[in-house]
PDB file of C-alpha atoms in Angstrom:
ATOM      1  CA  UNK A   1       0.000   0.000   0.000  1.00 80.00           C
ATOM      2  CA  UNK A   2       1.375   3.384  -1.002  1.00 84.00           C
ATOM      3  CA  UNK A   3       0.320   5.770   1.775  1.00 83.00           C
ATOM      4  CA  UNK A   4       1.423   8.882  -0.125  1.00 88.00           C
ATOM      5  CA  UNK A   5      -0.821   8.201  -3.127  1.00 89.00           C
ATOM      6  CA  UNK A   6      -3.381   6.194  -1.125  1.00 86.00           C
ATOM      7  CA  UNK A   7      -3.477   3.295  -3.561  1.00 88.00           C
ATOM      8  CA  UNK A   8      -2.663  -0.407  -3.515  1.00 85.00           C
ATOM      9  CA  UNK A   9       0.478  -1.511  -5.364  1.00 87.00           C
ATOM     10  CA  UNK A  10      -0.845  -5.090  -5.441  1.00 86.00           C
ATOM     11  CA  UNK A  11      -4.448  -6.256  -5.781  1.00 87.00           C
ATOM     12  CA  UNK A  12      -6.333  -5.190  -2.655  1.00 84.00           C
ATOM     13  CA  UNK A  13      -6.304  -8.083  -0.163  1.00 83.00           C
ATOM     14  CA  UNK A  14      -9.599  -9.380   1.183  1.00 86.00           C
ATOM     15  CA  UNK A  15     -10.377 -10.538   4.708  1.00 85.00           C
ATOM     16  CA  UNK A  16      -9.791 -14.212   3.860  1.00 89.00           C
ATOM     17  CA  UNK A  17      -6.196 -13.478   2.838  1.00 86.00           C
ATOM     18  CA  UNK A  18      -5.591 -11.288   5.911  1.00 85.00           C
ATOM     19  CA  UNK A  19      -7.120 -13.725   8.424  1.00 89.00           C
ATOM     20  CA  UNK A  20      -4.083 -16.082   8.793  1.00 91.00           C
ATOM     21  CA  UNK A  21      -1.740 -13.136   9.375  1.00 88.00           C
ATOM     22  CA  UNK A  22      -3.942 -11.673  12.089  1.00 88.00           C
ATOM     23  CA  UNK A  23      -4.348 -15.068  13.744  1.00 90.00           C
ATOM     24  CA  UNK A  24      -0.545 -15.249  14.079  1.00 91.00           C
ATOM     25  CA  UNK A  25      -0.647 -11.971  16.005  1.00 90.00           C
ATOM     26  CA  UNK A  26      -3.570 -12.924  18.262  1.00 92.00           C
ATOM     27  CA  UNK A  27      -3.257 -15.117  21.333  1.00 92.00           C
ATOM     28  CA  UNK A  28      -6.403 -16.316  23.086  1.00 91.00           C
ATOM     29  CA  UNK A  29      -6.844 -18.564  26.090  1.00 93.00           C
ATOM     30  CA  UNK A  30      -9.992 -19.683  27.896  1.00 92.00           C
ATOM     31  CA  UNK A  31      -9.902 -20.664  31.552  1.00 91.00           C
ATOM     32  CA  UNK A  32     -12.768 -23.079  32.198  1.00 91.00           C
ATOM     33  CA  UNK A  33     -12.539 -22.825  35.983  1.00 92.00           C
ATOM     34  CA  UNK A  34     -12.732 -19.041  36.155  1.00 89.00           C
ATOM     35  CA  UNK A  35     -14.659 -18.644  32.855  1.00 88.00           C
ATOM     36  CA  UNK A  36     -12.255 -15.957  31.660  1.00 89.00           C
ATOM     37  CA  UNK A  37     -11.047 -15.358  28.114  1.00 89.00           C
ATOM     38  CA  UNK A  38      -7.564 -13.907  27.842  1.00 91.00           C
ATOM     39  CA  UNK A  39      -6.860 -12.047  24.582  1.00 91.00           C
ATOM     40  CA  UNK A  40      -3.452 -10.656  23.631  1.00 91.00           C
ATOM     41  CA  UNK A  41      -2.338  -9.093  20.387  1.00 90.00           C
ATOM     42  CA  UNK A  42       1.283  -8.416  19.514  1.00 88.00           C
ATOM     43  CA  UNK A  43       1.839  -5.874  16.764  1.00 87.00           C
ATOM     44  CA  UNK A  44       4.492  -3.336  15.786  1.00 85.00           C
ATOM     45  CA  UNK A  45       2.045  -0.537  16.559  1.00 86.00           C
ATOM     46  CA  UNK A  46       0.713  -0.677  20.138  1.00 88.00           C
ATOM     47  CA  UNK A  47      -2.064   1.728  19.150  1.00 91.00           C
ATOM     48  CA  UNK A  48      -3.242  -0.651  16.412  1.00 91.00           C
ATOM     49  CA  UNK A  49      -3.094  -3.590  18.826  1.00 91.00           C
ATOM     50  CA  UNK A  50      -5.262  -1.764  21.385  1.00 92.00           C
ATOM     51  CA  UNK A  51      -7.811  -0.661  18.781  1.00 93.00           C
ATOM     52  CA  UNK A  52      -7.909  -4.149  17.259  1.00 92.00           C
ATOM     53  CA  UNK A  53      -8.604  -5.767  20.651  1.00 92.00           C
ATOM     54  CA  UNK A  54     -11.264  -3.149  21.394  1.00 92.00           C
ATOM     55  CA  UNK A  55     -12.851  -3.975  18.043  1.00 92.00           C
ATOM     56  CA  UNK A  56     -12.799  -7.735  18.725  1.00 91.00           C
ATOM     57  CA  UNK A  57     -14.484  -7.257  22.107  1.00 90.00           C
ATOM     58  CA  UNK A  58     -17.054  -4.789  20.778  1.00 90.00           C
ATOM     59  CA  UNK A  59     -17.963  -6.874  17.707  1.00 90.00           C
ATOM     60  CA  UNK A  60     -18.133 -10.141  19.657  1.00 88.00           C
ATOM     61  CA  UNK A  61     -20.490  -8.576  22.161  1.00 90.00           C
ATOM     62  CA  UNK A  62     -22.548  -7.046  19.337  1.00 90.00           C
ATOM     63  CA  UNK A  63     -22.939 -10.357  17.476  1.00 91.00           C
ATOM     64  CA  UNK A  64     -24.056 -12.214  20.616  1.00 90.00           C
ATOM     65  CA  UNK A  65     -26.406  -9.380  21.571  1.00 91.00           C
ATOM     66  CA  UNK A  66     -28.048  -9.325  18.122  1.00 91.00           C
ATOM     67  CA  UNK A  67     -28.396 -13.114  18.114  1.00 93.00           C
ATOM     68  CA  UNK A  68     -30.080 -13.171  21.535  1.00 91.00           C
ATOM     69  CA  UNK A  69     -32.285 -10.237  20.527  1.00 92.00           C
ATOM     70  CA  UNK A  70     -33.492 -12.043  17.392  1.00 93.00           C
ATOM     71  CA  UNK A  71     -34.132 -15.266  19.326  1.00 93.00           C
ATOM     72  CA  UNK A  72     -36.085 -13.293  21.916  1.00 92.00           C
ATOM     73  CA  UNK A  73     -38.191 -11.526  19.263  1.00 93.00           C
ATOM     74  CA  UNK A  74     -38.947 -14.799  17.475  1.00 94.00           C
ATOM     75  CA  UNK A  75     -39.830 -16.482  20.773  1.00 93.00           C
ATOM     76  CA  UNK A  76     -42.156 -13.638  21.758  1.00 93.00           C
ATOM     77  CA  UNK A  77     -43.947 -13.820  18.420  1.00 93.00           C
ATOM     78  CA  UNK A  78     -44.413 -17.572  18.767  1.00 93.00           C
ATOM     79  CA  UNK A  79     -45.532 -17.350  22.405  1.00 92.00           C
ATOM     80  CA  UNK A  80     -48.058 -14.597  21.649  1.00 91.00           C
ATOM     81  CA  UNK A  81     -49.596 -16.723  18.877  1.00 92.00           C
ATOM     82  CA  UNK A  82     -49.755 -19.729  21.208  1.00 89.00           C
ATOM     83  CA  UNK A  83     -51.257 -17.608  23.990  1.00 89.00           C
ATOM     84  CA  UNK A  84     -54.061 -16.436  21.708  1.00 90.00           C
ATOM     85  CA  UNK A  85     -54.822 -20.017  20.594  1.00 90.00           C
ATOM     86  CA  UNK A  86     -54.707 -21.640  24.051  1.00 86.00           C
ATOM     87  CA  UNK A  87     -57.871 -21.980  26.101  1.00 86.00           C
ATOM     88  CA  UNK A  88     -56.499 -23.695  29.220  1.00 88.00           C
ATOM     89  CA  UNK A  89     -55.709 -21.428  32.153  1.00 88.00           C
ATOM     90  CA  UNK A  90     -52.664 -23.420  33.375  1.00 88.00           C
ATOM     91  CA  UNK A  91     -51.029 -23.335  29.957  1.00 89.00           C
ATOM     92  CA  UNK A  92     -51.768 -19.599  29.611  1.00 89.00           C
ATOM     93  CA  UNK A  93     -50.046 -19.012  32.953  1.00 90.00           C
ATOM     94  CA  UNK A  94     -46.985 -20.981  31.809  1.00 91.00           C
ATOM     95  CA  UNK A  95     -46.868 -19.110  28.500  1.00 90.00           C
ATOM     96  CA  UNK A  96     -47.103 -15.797  30.371  1.00 90.00           C
ATOM     97  CA  UNK A  97     -44.091 -16.821  32.483  1.00 93.00           C
ATOM     98  CA  UNK A  98     -42.134 -17.649  29.320  1.00 93.00           C
ATOM     99  CA  UNK A  99     -43.169 -14.323  27.773  1.00 91.00           C
ATOM    100  CA  UNK A 100     -41.956 -12.540  30.903  1.00 94.00           C
ATOM    101  CA  UNK A 101     -38.616 -14.373  30.677  1.00 92.00           C
ATOM    102  CA  UNK A 102     -38.206 -13.442  26.986  1.00 91.00           C
ATOM    103  CA  UNK A 103     -39.109  -9.823  27.742  1.00 92.00           C
ATOM    104  CA  UNK A 104     -36.339  -9.745  30.367  1.00 90.00           C
ATOM    105  CA  UNK A 105     -33.881 -11.160  27.836  1.00 87.00           C
ATOM    106  CA  UNK A 106     -34.964  -8.581  25.273  1.00 88.00           C
ATOM    107  CA  UNK A 107     -34.565  -5.790  27.831  1.00 89.00           C
ATOM    108  CA  UNK A 108     -31.050  -6.878  28.859  1.00 86.00           C
ATOM    109  CA  UNK A 109     -29.926  -7.064  25.218  1.00 86.00           C
ATOM    110  CA  UNK A 110     -30.942  -3.442  24.716  1.00 85.00           C
ATOM    111  CA  UNK A 111     -29.214  -2.120  27.842  1.00 82.00           C
ATOM    112  CA  UNK A 112     -25.552  -1.513  28.444  1.00 68.00           C
ATOM    113  CA  UNK A 113     -22.340  -1.838  26.452  1.00 70.00           C
ATOM    114  CA  UNK A 114     -21.156  -5.190  27.809  1.00 77.00           C
ATOM    115  CA  UNK A 115     -23.959  -7.695  27.326  1.00 80.00           C
ATOM    116  CA  UNK A 116     -22.105 -11.017  27.327  1.00 81.00           C
ATOM    117  CA  UNK A 117     -18.464  -9.963  27.636  1.00 81.00           C
ATOM    118  CA  UNK A 118     -17.536  -8.292  30.906  1.00 84.00           C
ATOM    119  CA  UNK A 119     -14.150  -6.636  30.462  1.00 85.00           C
ATOM    120  CA  UNK A 120     -11.987  -7.132  33.555  1.00 86.00           C
ATOM    121  CA  UNK A 121      -8.784  -5.522  32.295  1.00 86.00           C
ATOM    122  CA  UNK A 122      -9.423  -3.375  29.199  1.00 86.00           C
ATOM    123  CA  UNK A 123      -6.864  -3.241  26.360  1.00 88.00           C
ATOM    124  CA  UNK A 124      -4.182  -0.624  26.931  1.00 86.00           C
ATOM    125  CA  UNK A 125      -1.151   0.865  25.241  1.00 86.00           C
ATOM    126  CA  UNK A 126       1.965  -0.276  27.135  1.00 83.00           C
ATOM    127  CA  UNK A 127       4.279   2.376  28.561  1.00 82.00           C
ATOM    128  CA  UNK A 128       7.469   0.467  27.748  1.00 81.00           C
ATOM    129  CA  UNK A 129       8.220  -1.596  24.636  1.00 77.00           C
ATOM    130  CA  UNK A 130       7.842  -5.325  25.197  1.00 74.00           C
ATOM    131  CA  UNK A 131       9.767  -6.551  22.185  1.00 75.00           C
ATOM    132  CA  UNK A 132      12.447  -6.664  20.921  1.00 76.00           C
ATOM    133  CA  UNK A 133      14.364  -7.066  24.159  1.00 81.00           C
ATOM    134  CA  UNK A 134      17.253  -4.712  23.468  1.00 84.00           C
ATOM    135  CA  UNK A 135      19.203  -5.650  26.585  1.00 88.00           C
ATOM    136  CA  UNK A 136      19.223  -9.319  25.532  1.00 90.00           C
ATOM    137  CA  UNK A 137      20.268  -8.415  21.983  1.00 91.00           C
ATOM    138  CA  UNK A 138      23.193  -6.292  23.224  1.00 93.00           C
ATOM    139  CA  UNK A 139      24.379  -8.978  25.663  1.00 95.00           C
ATOM    140  CA  UNK A 140      24.102 -11.740  23.046  1.00 95.00           C
ATOM    141  CA  UNK A 141      25.951  -9.655  20.436  1.00 95.00           C
ATOM    142  CA  UNK A 142      28.711  -8.813  22.923  1.00 96.00           C
ATOM    143  CA  UNK A 143      29.117 -12.454  23.925  1.00 96.00           C
ATOM    144  CA  UNK A 144      29.189 -13.633  20.296  1.00 96.00           C
ATOM    145  CA  UNK A 145      31.737 -10.934  19.413  1.00 95.00           C
ATOM    146  CA  UNK A 146      33.913 -11.927  22.365  1.00 96.00           C
ATOM    147  CA  UNK A 147      33.816 -15.642  21.447  1.00 96.00           C
ATOM    148  CA  UNK A 148      34.482 -14.861  17.780  1.00 94.00           C
ATOM    149  CA  UNK A 149      37.387 -12.556  18.687  1.00 91.00           C
ATOM    150  CA  UNK A 150      39.014 -15.134  20.980  1.00 92.00           C
ATOM    151  CA  UNK A 151      38.565 -17.847  18.345  1.00 90.00           C
ATOM    152  CA  UNK A 152      40.120 -15.584  15.702  1.00 87.00           C
ATOM    153  CA  UNK A 153      43.131 -14.772  17.890  1.00 87.00           C
ATOM    154  CA  UNK A 154      43.669 -18.448  18.758  1.00 87.00           C
ATOM    155  CA  UNK A 155      43.379 -19.486  15.120  1.00 86.00           C
ATOM    156  CA  UNK A 156      45.905 -16.863  14.045  1.00 82.00           C
ATOM    157  CA  UNK A 157      48.252 -17.963  16.831  1.00 81.00           C
ATOM    158  CA  UNK A 158      48.127 -21.674  15.945  1.00 79.00           C
ATOM    159  CA  UNK A 159      48.082 -21.146  12.187  1.00 77.00           C
ATOM    160  CA  UNK A 160      50.996 -18.735  12.510  1.00 65.00           C
ATOM    161  CA  UNK A 161      53.151 -21.402  14.280  1.00 56.00           C
ATOM    162  CA  UNK A 162      52.573 -23.989  11.558  1.00 55.00           C
ATOM    163  CA  UNK A 163      53.710 -21.768   8.696  1.00 53.00           C
ATOM    164  CA  UNK A 164      57.426 -22.387   7.927  1.00 58.00           C
ATOM    165  CA  UNK A 165      59.596 -19.314   7.705  1.00 59.00           C
ATOM    166  CA  UNK A 166      61.036 -18.482   4.306  1.00 65.00           C
ATOM    167  CA  UNK A 167      64.741 -17.698   4.053  1.00 59.00           C
TER     168      UNK A 167
END
């Protein structure tokens, strides 16, 4: 993508081509005992990672909310038809209880931001970089340079002794 001209240099990728790359960045874990989902996203841009996680949480909650809302609406329509057709008082009472339950479900789907997903620790932009670990890179480079330097000196010393002097 050429940001200056705002055009794609290759054919514009679709979501099916991008999905495997994003799945490599995303880590998810579900704890069955505590019923907690842990989501982590590692990306070069911490701002993008935060916004992407916010989007995942928001869209997941939205999809589940819309599904429950549609199920509730369909159930209410069915129960109202059954209530009108039923003549027995006991069955009408049971249908009214089910209608009340579906009305509560419909009400909870329309209220609040977090319907199914309760965010314990919201996504955030870290204060310090997590990767690459610069201290480790510097120490590893120094150690490799030291080993290489000692090996080079020893090789020159032993190779230098084996070369006969010319007279």
